[in-house]
Amino acid sequence: EFFLAKPFGSQSLIQAVNLAAQKARGETHDSRRHPRFEAKLSARCRVLDEQEKPTREVTGCTGNVSLGGVMVWLTEPLAQGTMVQLELELPGKAVTAHGKVVWRNDEVGGLPAPHGIQFLGCLDDANYLRYRCYLKEIAAERLHSSNPASLASRSSFRNSS
C-alpha cells in the first residue's frame, strides 16, 4: 500500500514507483531498525528552545508509528532539527516523549504537512512501556488479520451462524 499526497512532486512519484517495483519483485530495502505501523493518533508537539523550555504548541495526527519515531501531519511547519516534546493520545492514556524533527515533506503543498520525528527518549519508563505495549498490540492485530488461517476461521464462523 502506497500513499502519494496531491499535489505531488516528481521525486515523490519516482520514489513511489520505485517502491512499488521493489515490492512487485519481492525486494525490500527499508533501512529502518523498527517496523512501522499505520496509526491515526492525535499528537501535540511542544516546540522546545535551547534550554528545553516550551515556546509554542503545534497539533497534528500521526500517519505511522514505530519504536524509533513517528510520521506526524502537523498544522505548522517545523524545521529539520527542531527539538520537541511530543504527546501522543494512545487509547486509554497519552504518552510523552522527547524527539527531533528529522525530515519534513514540503512537496505535499499546504498544511498539514508530514514530518518525521525521531524519538530521543520517553518522559519516564511508564511512558516507554505503555507505548511499546501499544506497538505490540498493533503488531499482533496486523499479524492476526494477515494470517490466512485466521481469515478462514473467521469466514467459516460467519457462515455457520
Short mmCIF file of C-alpha atoms in Angstrom, two decimals:
data_model
loop_
_atom_site.label_atom_id
_atom_site.label_comp_id
_atom_site.label_asym_id
_atom_site.label_seq_id
_atom_site.Cartn_x
_atom_site.Cartn_y
_atom_site.Cartn_z
CA GLU A 1 0.00 0.00 0.00
CA PHE A 2 1.42 3.38 -1.03
CA PHE A 3 0.41 6.92 -0.21
CA LEU A 4 1.06 9.76 -2.62
CA ALA A 5 -0.36 13.09 -1.48
CA LYS A 6 -1.64 15.55 -4.08
CA PRO A 7 -0.19 17.70 -5.41
CA PHE A 8 2.97 15.65 -5.64
CA GLY A 9 6.41 16.41 -7.00
CA SER A 10 8.45 14.34 -9.41
CA GLN A 11 10.67 12.99 -6.60
CA SER A 12 7.66 11.66 -4.66
CA LEU A 13 6.29 9.98 -7.78
CA ILE A 14 9.66 8.40 -8.63
CA GLN A 15 10.05 7.14 -5.05
CA ALA A 16 6.56 5.61 -5.06
CA VAL A 17 7.15 3.89 -8.42
CA ASN A 18 10.50 2.51 -7.22
CA LEU A 19 8.93 1.18 -4.01
CA ALA A 20 6.09 -0.43 -5.99
CA ALA A 21 8.61 -2.08 -8.33
CA GLN A 22 10.65 -3.38 -5.39
CA LYS A 23 7.53 -4.80 -3.76
CA ALA A 24 6.45 -6.45 -7.03
CA ARG A 25 9.88 -8.12 -7.25
CA GLY A 26 9.65 -9.19 -3.60
CA GLU A 27 12.51 -6.92 -2.56
CA THR A 28 12.69 -4.60 0.40
CA HIS A 29 15.36 -2.01 1.05
CA ASP A 30 13.91 -0.39 4.14
CA SER A 31 16.86 0.52 6.33
CA ARG A 32 14.76 1.32 9.39
CA ARG A 33 15.61 -0.50 12.59
CA HIS A 34 11.99 -0.75 13.75
CA PRO A 35 8.86 -1.73 11.80
CA ARG A 36 6.33 0.99 11.04
CA PHE A 37 2.61 0.63 11.67
CA GLU A 38 -0.11 2.80 10.23
CA ALA A 39 -1.90 4.54 13.09
CA LYS A 40 -4.04 7.64 13.49
CA LEU A 41 -3.36 9.22 16.87
CA SER A 42 -3.86 12.82 18.00
CA ALA A 43 -0.50 14.47 18.60
CA ARG A 44 0.73 17.62 20.32
CA CYS A 45 4.25 18.90 19.75
CA ARG A 46 5.64 21.40 22.22
CA VAL A 47 8.49 23.16 20.43
CA LEU A 48 11.49 23.44 22.77
CA ASP A 49 14.12 26.19 22.92
CA GLU A 50 17.83 25.70 23.71
CA GLN A 51 17.01 25.42 27.44
CA GLU A 52 14.36 22.77 26.64
CA LYS A 53 11.54 25.16 27.60
CA PRO A 54 8.35 25.00 25.50
CA THR A 55 7.93 28.03 23.21
CA ARG A 56 4.71 27.06 21.39
CA GLU A 57 2.45 24.09 20.69
CA VAL A 58 1.67 22.54 17.30
CA THR A 59 -1.07 19.93 16.88
CA GLY A 60 -1.46 17.13 14.40
CA CYS A 61 -2.20 13.49 13.72
CA THR A 62 0.14 10.55 13.22
CA GLY A 63 0.31 8.68 9.94
CA ASN A 64 2.54 5.88 11.19
CA VAL A 65 4.33 4.90 14.38
CA SER A 66 7.34 2.84 15.38
CA LEU A 67 9.59 2.33 18.37
CA GLY A 68 12.11 4.75 16.83
CA GLY A 69 9.77 7.57 15.89
CA VAL A 70 6.61 8.72 14.16
CA MET A 71 5.39 10.36 10.99
CA VAL A 72 3.03 13.10 12.04
CA TRP A 73 0.92 15.54 9.99
CA LEU A 74 1.40 18.94 11.70
CA THR A 75 -0.66 22.10 11.29
CA GLU A 76 2.50 24.28 11.25
CA PRO A 77 5.80 23.53 9.53
CA LEU A 78 8.73 22.74 11.83
CA ALA A 79 12.33 22.99 10.65
CA GLN A 80 14.56 19.95 10.48
CA GLY A 81 16.49 19.70 13.76
CA THR A 82 13.71 21.25 15.86
CA MET A 83 13.54 19.67 19.31
CA VAL A 84 10.04 18.81 20.56
CA GLN A 85 8.19 17.25 23.44
CA LEU A 86 5.65 15.01 21.73
CA GLU A 87 2.41 13.85 23.35
CA LEU A 88 0.53 11.02 21.63
CA GLU A 89 -3.07 10.17 22.60
CA LEU A 90 -3.00 6.39 22.90
CA PRO A 91 -6.21 4.52 23.69
CA GLY A 92 -6.64 4.93 27.44
CA LYS A 93 -3.79 7.31 28.25
CA ALA A 94 -1.37 9.65 26.50
CA VAL A 95 2.39 9.09 26.33
CA THR A 96 5.04 11.81 26.25
CA ALA A 97 8.46 11.61 24.59
CA HIS A 98 11.27 13.93 23.57
CA GLY A 99 12.11 13.99 19.89
CA LYS A 100 13.74 15.74 16.99
CA VAL A 101 12.30 16.64 13.60
CA VAL A 102 14.45 14.71 11.12
CA TRP A 103 12.52 15.48 7.93
CA ARG A 104 9.58 17.43 6.53
CA ASN A 105 7.90 16.86 3.16
CA ASP A 106 7.23 20.23 1.56
CA GLU A 107 6.11 18.66 -1.74
CA VAL A 108 2.66 17.98 -0.27
CA GLY A 109 1.83 21.66 -0.60
CA GLY A 110 -0.09 23.38 2.15
CA LEU A 111 -0.82 22.27 5.66
CA PRO A 112 -0.96 19.95 7.43
CA ALA A 113 2.45 18.71 6.29
CA PRO A 114 4.08 15.37 7.10
CA HIS A 115 7.08 15.46 9.46
CA GLY A 116 9.36 12.65 10.63
CA ILE A 117 10.10 12.83 14.35
CA GLN A 118 12.82 10.63 15.82
CA PHE A 119 12.37 9.65 19.45
CA LEU A 120 15.21 10.64 21.75
CA GLY A 121 13.63 9.27 24.91
CA CYS A 122 10.38 8.93 26.80
CA LEU A 123 9.41 11.10 29.73
CA ASP A 124 9.78 8.06 32.01
CA ASP A 125 9.76 4.24 31.97
CA ALA A 126 5.98 4.07 32.34
CA ASN A 127 5.51 6.11 29.12
CA TYR A 128 8.00 3.92 27.27
CA LEU A 129 6.35 0.69 28.42
CA ARG A 130 2.85 1.97 27.58
CA TYR A 131 3.98 2.98 24.05
CA ARG A 132 5.83 -0.29 23.49
CA CYS A 133 2.76 -2.26 24.63
CA TYR A 134 0.62 -0.26 22.17
CA LEU A 135 3.02 -1.16 19.32
CA LYS A 136 2.90 -4.85 20.30
CA GLU A 137 -0.91 -4.75 20.19
CA ILE A 138 -0.84 -3.21 16.70
CA ALA A 139 1.68 -5.80 15.51
CA ALA A 140 -0.44 -8.66 16.89
CA GLU A 141 -3.59 -7.27 15.23
CA ARG A 142 -1.83 -6.96 11.87
CA LEU A 143 -0.35 -10.44 12.14
CA HIS A 144 -3.73 -11.92 13.04
CA SER A 145 -5.55 -10.10 10.24
CA SER A 146 -2.98 -11.16 7.61
CA ASN A 147 -2.85 -14.81 8.69
CA PRO A 148 -4.75 -16.95 6.12
CA ALA A 149 -5.77 -19.47 8.80
CA SER A 150 -7.36 -16.75 10.94
CA LEU A 151 -9.16 -15.36 7.90
CA ALA A 152 -10.54 -18.81 7.04
CA SER A 153 -11.70 -19.48 10.59
CA ARG A 154 -13.41 -16.09 10.76
CA SER A 155 -15.23 -16.65 7.45
CA SER A 156 -16.33 -20.17 8.48
CA PHE A 157 -17.56 -18.75 11.79
CA ARG A 158 -19.64 -16.18 9.90
CA ASN A 159 -21.05 -18.86 7.60
CA SER A 160 -22.08 -21.14 10.45
CA SER A 161 -24.42 -18.64 12.08
#
